[in-house]
Short mmCIF file of C-alpha atoms in Angstrom, two decimals:
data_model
loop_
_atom_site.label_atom_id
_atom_site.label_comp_id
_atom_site.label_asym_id
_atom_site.label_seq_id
_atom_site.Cartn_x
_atom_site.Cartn_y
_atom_site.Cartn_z
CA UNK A 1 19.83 49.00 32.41
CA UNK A 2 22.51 46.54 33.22
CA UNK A 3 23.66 48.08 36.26
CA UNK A 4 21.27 45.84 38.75
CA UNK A 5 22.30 42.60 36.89
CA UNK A 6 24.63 40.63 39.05
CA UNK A 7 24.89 37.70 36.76
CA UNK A 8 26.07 36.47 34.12
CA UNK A 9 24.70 37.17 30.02
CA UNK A 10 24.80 35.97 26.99
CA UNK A 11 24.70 38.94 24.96
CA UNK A 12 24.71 38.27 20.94
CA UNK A 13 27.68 39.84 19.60
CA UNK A 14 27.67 41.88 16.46
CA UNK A 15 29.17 40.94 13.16
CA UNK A 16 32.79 40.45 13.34
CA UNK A 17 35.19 40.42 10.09
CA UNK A 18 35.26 38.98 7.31
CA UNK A 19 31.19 38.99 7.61
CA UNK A 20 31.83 42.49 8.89
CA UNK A 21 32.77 43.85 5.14
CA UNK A 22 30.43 41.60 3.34
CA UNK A 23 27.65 43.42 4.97
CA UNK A 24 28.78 46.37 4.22
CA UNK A 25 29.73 45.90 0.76
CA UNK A 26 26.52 44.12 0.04
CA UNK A 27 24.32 47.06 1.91
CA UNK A 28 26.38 49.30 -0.52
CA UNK A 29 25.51 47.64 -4.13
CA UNK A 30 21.66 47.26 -2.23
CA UNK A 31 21.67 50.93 -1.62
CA UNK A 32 23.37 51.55 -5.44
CA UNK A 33 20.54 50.11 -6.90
CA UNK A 34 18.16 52.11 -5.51
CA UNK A 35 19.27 55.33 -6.39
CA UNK A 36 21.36 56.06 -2.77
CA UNK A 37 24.37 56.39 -1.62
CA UNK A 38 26.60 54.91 0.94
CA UNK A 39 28.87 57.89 1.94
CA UNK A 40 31.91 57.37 4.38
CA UNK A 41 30.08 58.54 7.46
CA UNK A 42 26.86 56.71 7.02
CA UNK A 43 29.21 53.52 6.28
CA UNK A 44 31.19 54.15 9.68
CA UNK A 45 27.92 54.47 11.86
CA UNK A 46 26.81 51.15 10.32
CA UNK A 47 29.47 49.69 10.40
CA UNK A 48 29.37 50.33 14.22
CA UNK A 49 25.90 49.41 14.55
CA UNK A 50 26.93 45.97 12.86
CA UNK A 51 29.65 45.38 15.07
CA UNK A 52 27.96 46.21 18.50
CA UNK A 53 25.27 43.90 17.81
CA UNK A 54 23.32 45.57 20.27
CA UNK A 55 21.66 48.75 20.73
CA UNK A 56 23.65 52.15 20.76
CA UNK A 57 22.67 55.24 21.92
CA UNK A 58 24.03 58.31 19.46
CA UNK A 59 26.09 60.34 21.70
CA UNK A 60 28.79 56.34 21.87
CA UNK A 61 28.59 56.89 17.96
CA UNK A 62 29.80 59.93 18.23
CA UNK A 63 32.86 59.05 20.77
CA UNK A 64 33.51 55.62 18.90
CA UNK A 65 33.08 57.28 15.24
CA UNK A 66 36.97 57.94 14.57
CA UNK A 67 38.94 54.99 13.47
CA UNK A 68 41.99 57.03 15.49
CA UNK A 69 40.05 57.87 18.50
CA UNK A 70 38.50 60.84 17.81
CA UNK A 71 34.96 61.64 17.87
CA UNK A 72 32.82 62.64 15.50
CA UNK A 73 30.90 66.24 15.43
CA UNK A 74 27.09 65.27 16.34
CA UNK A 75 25.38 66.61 13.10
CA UNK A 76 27.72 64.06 10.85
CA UNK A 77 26.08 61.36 12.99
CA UNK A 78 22.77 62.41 13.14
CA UNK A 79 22.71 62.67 9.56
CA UNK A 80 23.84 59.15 9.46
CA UNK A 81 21.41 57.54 11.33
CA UNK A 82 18.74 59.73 9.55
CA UNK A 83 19.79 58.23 6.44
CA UNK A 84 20.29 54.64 7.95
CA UNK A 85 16.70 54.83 9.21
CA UNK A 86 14.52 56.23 6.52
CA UNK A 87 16.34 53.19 4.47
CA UNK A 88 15.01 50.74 6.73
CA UNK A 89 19.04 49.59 7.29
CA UNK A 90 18.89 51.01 11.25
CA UNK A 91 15.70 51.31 13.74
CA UNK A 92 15.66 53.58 16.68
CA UNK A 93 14.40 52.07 20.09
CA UNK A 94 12.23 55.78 21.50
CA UNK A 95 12.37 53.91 24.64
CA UNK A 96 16.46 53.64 25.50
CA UNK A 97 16.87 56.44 23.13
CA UNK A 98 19.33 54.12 21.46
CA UNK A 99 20.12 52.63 17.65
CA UNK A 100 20.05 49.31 15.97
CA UNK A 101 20.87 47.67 12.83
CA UNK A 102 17.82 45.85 11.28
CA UNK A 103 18.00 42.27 11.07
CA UNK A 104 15.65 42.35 8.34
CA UNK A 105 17.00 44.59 5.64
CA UNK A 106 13.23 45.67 4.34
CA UNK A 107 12.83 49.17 4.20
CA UNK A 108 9.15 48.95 4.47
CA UNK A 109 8.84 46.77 7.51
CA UNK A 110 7.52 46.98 10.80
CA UNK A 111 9.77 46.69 13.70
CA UNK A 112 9.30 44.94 17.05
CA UNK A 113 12.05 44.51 19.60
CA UNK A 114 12.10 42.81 22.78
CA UNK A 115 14.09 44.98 25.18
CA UNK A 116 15.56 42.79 28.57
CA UNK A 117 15.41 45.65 31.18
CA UNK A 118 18.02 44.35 33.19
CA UNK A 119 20.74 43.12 30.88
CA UNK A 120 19.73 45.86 27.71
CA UNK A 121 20.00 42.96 25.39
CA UNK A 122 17.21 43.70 22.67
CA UNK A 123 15.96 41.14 19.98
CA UNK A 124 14.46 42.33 16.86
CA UNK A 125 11.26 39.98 16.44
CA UNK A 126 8.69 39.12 13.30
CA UNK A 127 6.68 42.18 13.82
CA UNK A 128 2.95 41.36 15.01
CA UNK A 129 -0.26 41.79 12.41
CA UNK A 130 -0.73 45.54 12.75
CA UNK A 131 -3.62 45.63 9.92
CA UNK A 132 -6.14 46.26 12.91
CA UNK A 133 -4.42 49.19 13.73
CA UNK A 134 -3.55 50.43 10.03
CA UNK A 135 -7.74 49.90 9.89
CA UNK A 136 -8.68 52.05 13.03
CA UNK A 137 -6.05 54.93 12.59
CA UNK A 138 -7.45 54.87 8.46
CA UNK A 139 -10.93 55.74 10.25
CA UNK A 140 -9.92 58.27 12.43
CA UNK A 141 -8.12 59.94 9.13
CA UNK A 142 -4.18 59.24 10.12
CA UNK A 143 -2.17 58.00 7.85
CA UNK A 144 0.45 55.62 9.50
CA UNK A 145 4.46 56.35 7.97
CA UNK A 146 6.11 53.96 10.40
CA UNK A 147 5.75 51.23 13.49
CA UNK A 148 8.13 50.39 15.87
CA UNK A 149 6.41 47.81 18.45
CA UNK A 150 8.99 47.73 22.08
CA UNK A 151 8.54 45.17 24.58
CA UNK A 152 10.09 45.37 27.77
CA UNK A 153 10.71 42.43 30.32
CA UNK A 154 13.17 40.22 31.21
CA UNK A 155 15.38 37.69 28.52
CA UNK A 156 15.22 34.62 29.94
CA UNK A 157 19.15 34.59 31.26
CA UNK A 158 17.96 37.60 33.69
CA UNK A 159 14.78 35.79 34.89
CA UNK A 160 16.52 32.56 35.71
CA UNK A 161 18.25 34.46 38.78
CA UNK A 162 14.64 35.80 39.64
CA UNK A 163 13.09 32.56 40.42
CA UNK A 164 16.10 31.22 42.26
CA UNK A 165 16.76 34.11 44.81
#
C-alpha cells in the first residue's frame, strides 16, 4: 500500500498534545470504572495508536514502543493490544494485519473501516445494520462475539489521479 501512489494525500493525523494526554487520562478513569486497568505498556501502545492516527501494524509498535529508542519485547505488545481490543479501545484490520484506535470508544460495537488501497489511509465508519446476519448465523447455531466489516477501494484523493491520467 502506498508504494504505487505518486501523488499527493491528505492523511488525518493522530492526536497531538495537549489532546494527546486528555485521551489518555480520560481512557484511564473510563477503564477505572469498569473494573480495569491501564498499565504502563497498554498506555504506551495507545498512546501510539492515538498519535499515528492511522493504522499500525504490531511489529512498528514494537520498534517505536521505547520512549529512548528501544523496542519493546513482542509478548509486552501483544498483550497490549489484546487488552486494548477486547475493551473495544483498539480494532485490528485482518486485512493489513495492522492496529487502530477506535473512534468510537464502545466496547460493544461493530466496526467498519474503509481501507484506501493505494494511500493505506483507513476511516472507521458507522458500522452497517448487521441484525440480518446476527439472524442467519442464530439459525445455523453460531453465536456471533465480534464484527469487523473492511472495505477496500480508493479515498477519493487517490481516485482523483485515476480519472485524470
Amino acid at each position: 500500500m502506498g508504494s504505487d501512489c505518486a501523488h499527493d494525500h491528505h492523511l488525518q493525523g493522530g492526536l497531538a498534545e495537549p489532546e494527546l494526554a486528555r485521551a489518555l487520562d480520560h481512557t484511564q478513569t473510563e477503564l477505572a470504572a469498569r473494573g480495569e486497568r491501564l498499565t504502563a505498556p497498554r498506555r504506551r501502545v495507545l498512546e501510539l495508536l492515538l498519535a499515528t492516527g492511522q493504522p499500525i501494524k504490531a511489529y512498528d509498535l514494537i520498534a517505536d514502543f521505547g520512549n529512548d529508542g528501544r523496542a519493546a519485547k513482542p509478548p509486552t505488545v501483544y498483550r497490549a493490544l489484546e487488552f486494548l481490543e477486547r475493551t473495544g479501545l483498539v480494532h485490528r484490520i485482518a486485512s493489513i494485519s495492522a492496529y487502530v484506535a477506535c473512534s468510537h470508544g464502545d466496547a460493544d460495537h461493530v466496526a467498519a473501516f474503509l481501507i484506501c488501497d493505494c494511500c493505506g489511509e483507513t476511516r472507521e465508519l458507522a458500522p452497517p445494520d448487521v441484525a440480518p446476519l446476527l439472524g442467519s448465523a442464530a439459525g445455523e447455531g453460531y453465536r456471533i462475539g465480534r464484527i469487523t466489516v473492511e472495505a477496500h477501494g480508493l479515498c477519493p484523493d487517490c481516485q482523483e489521479p485515476a480519472t485524470n491520467a
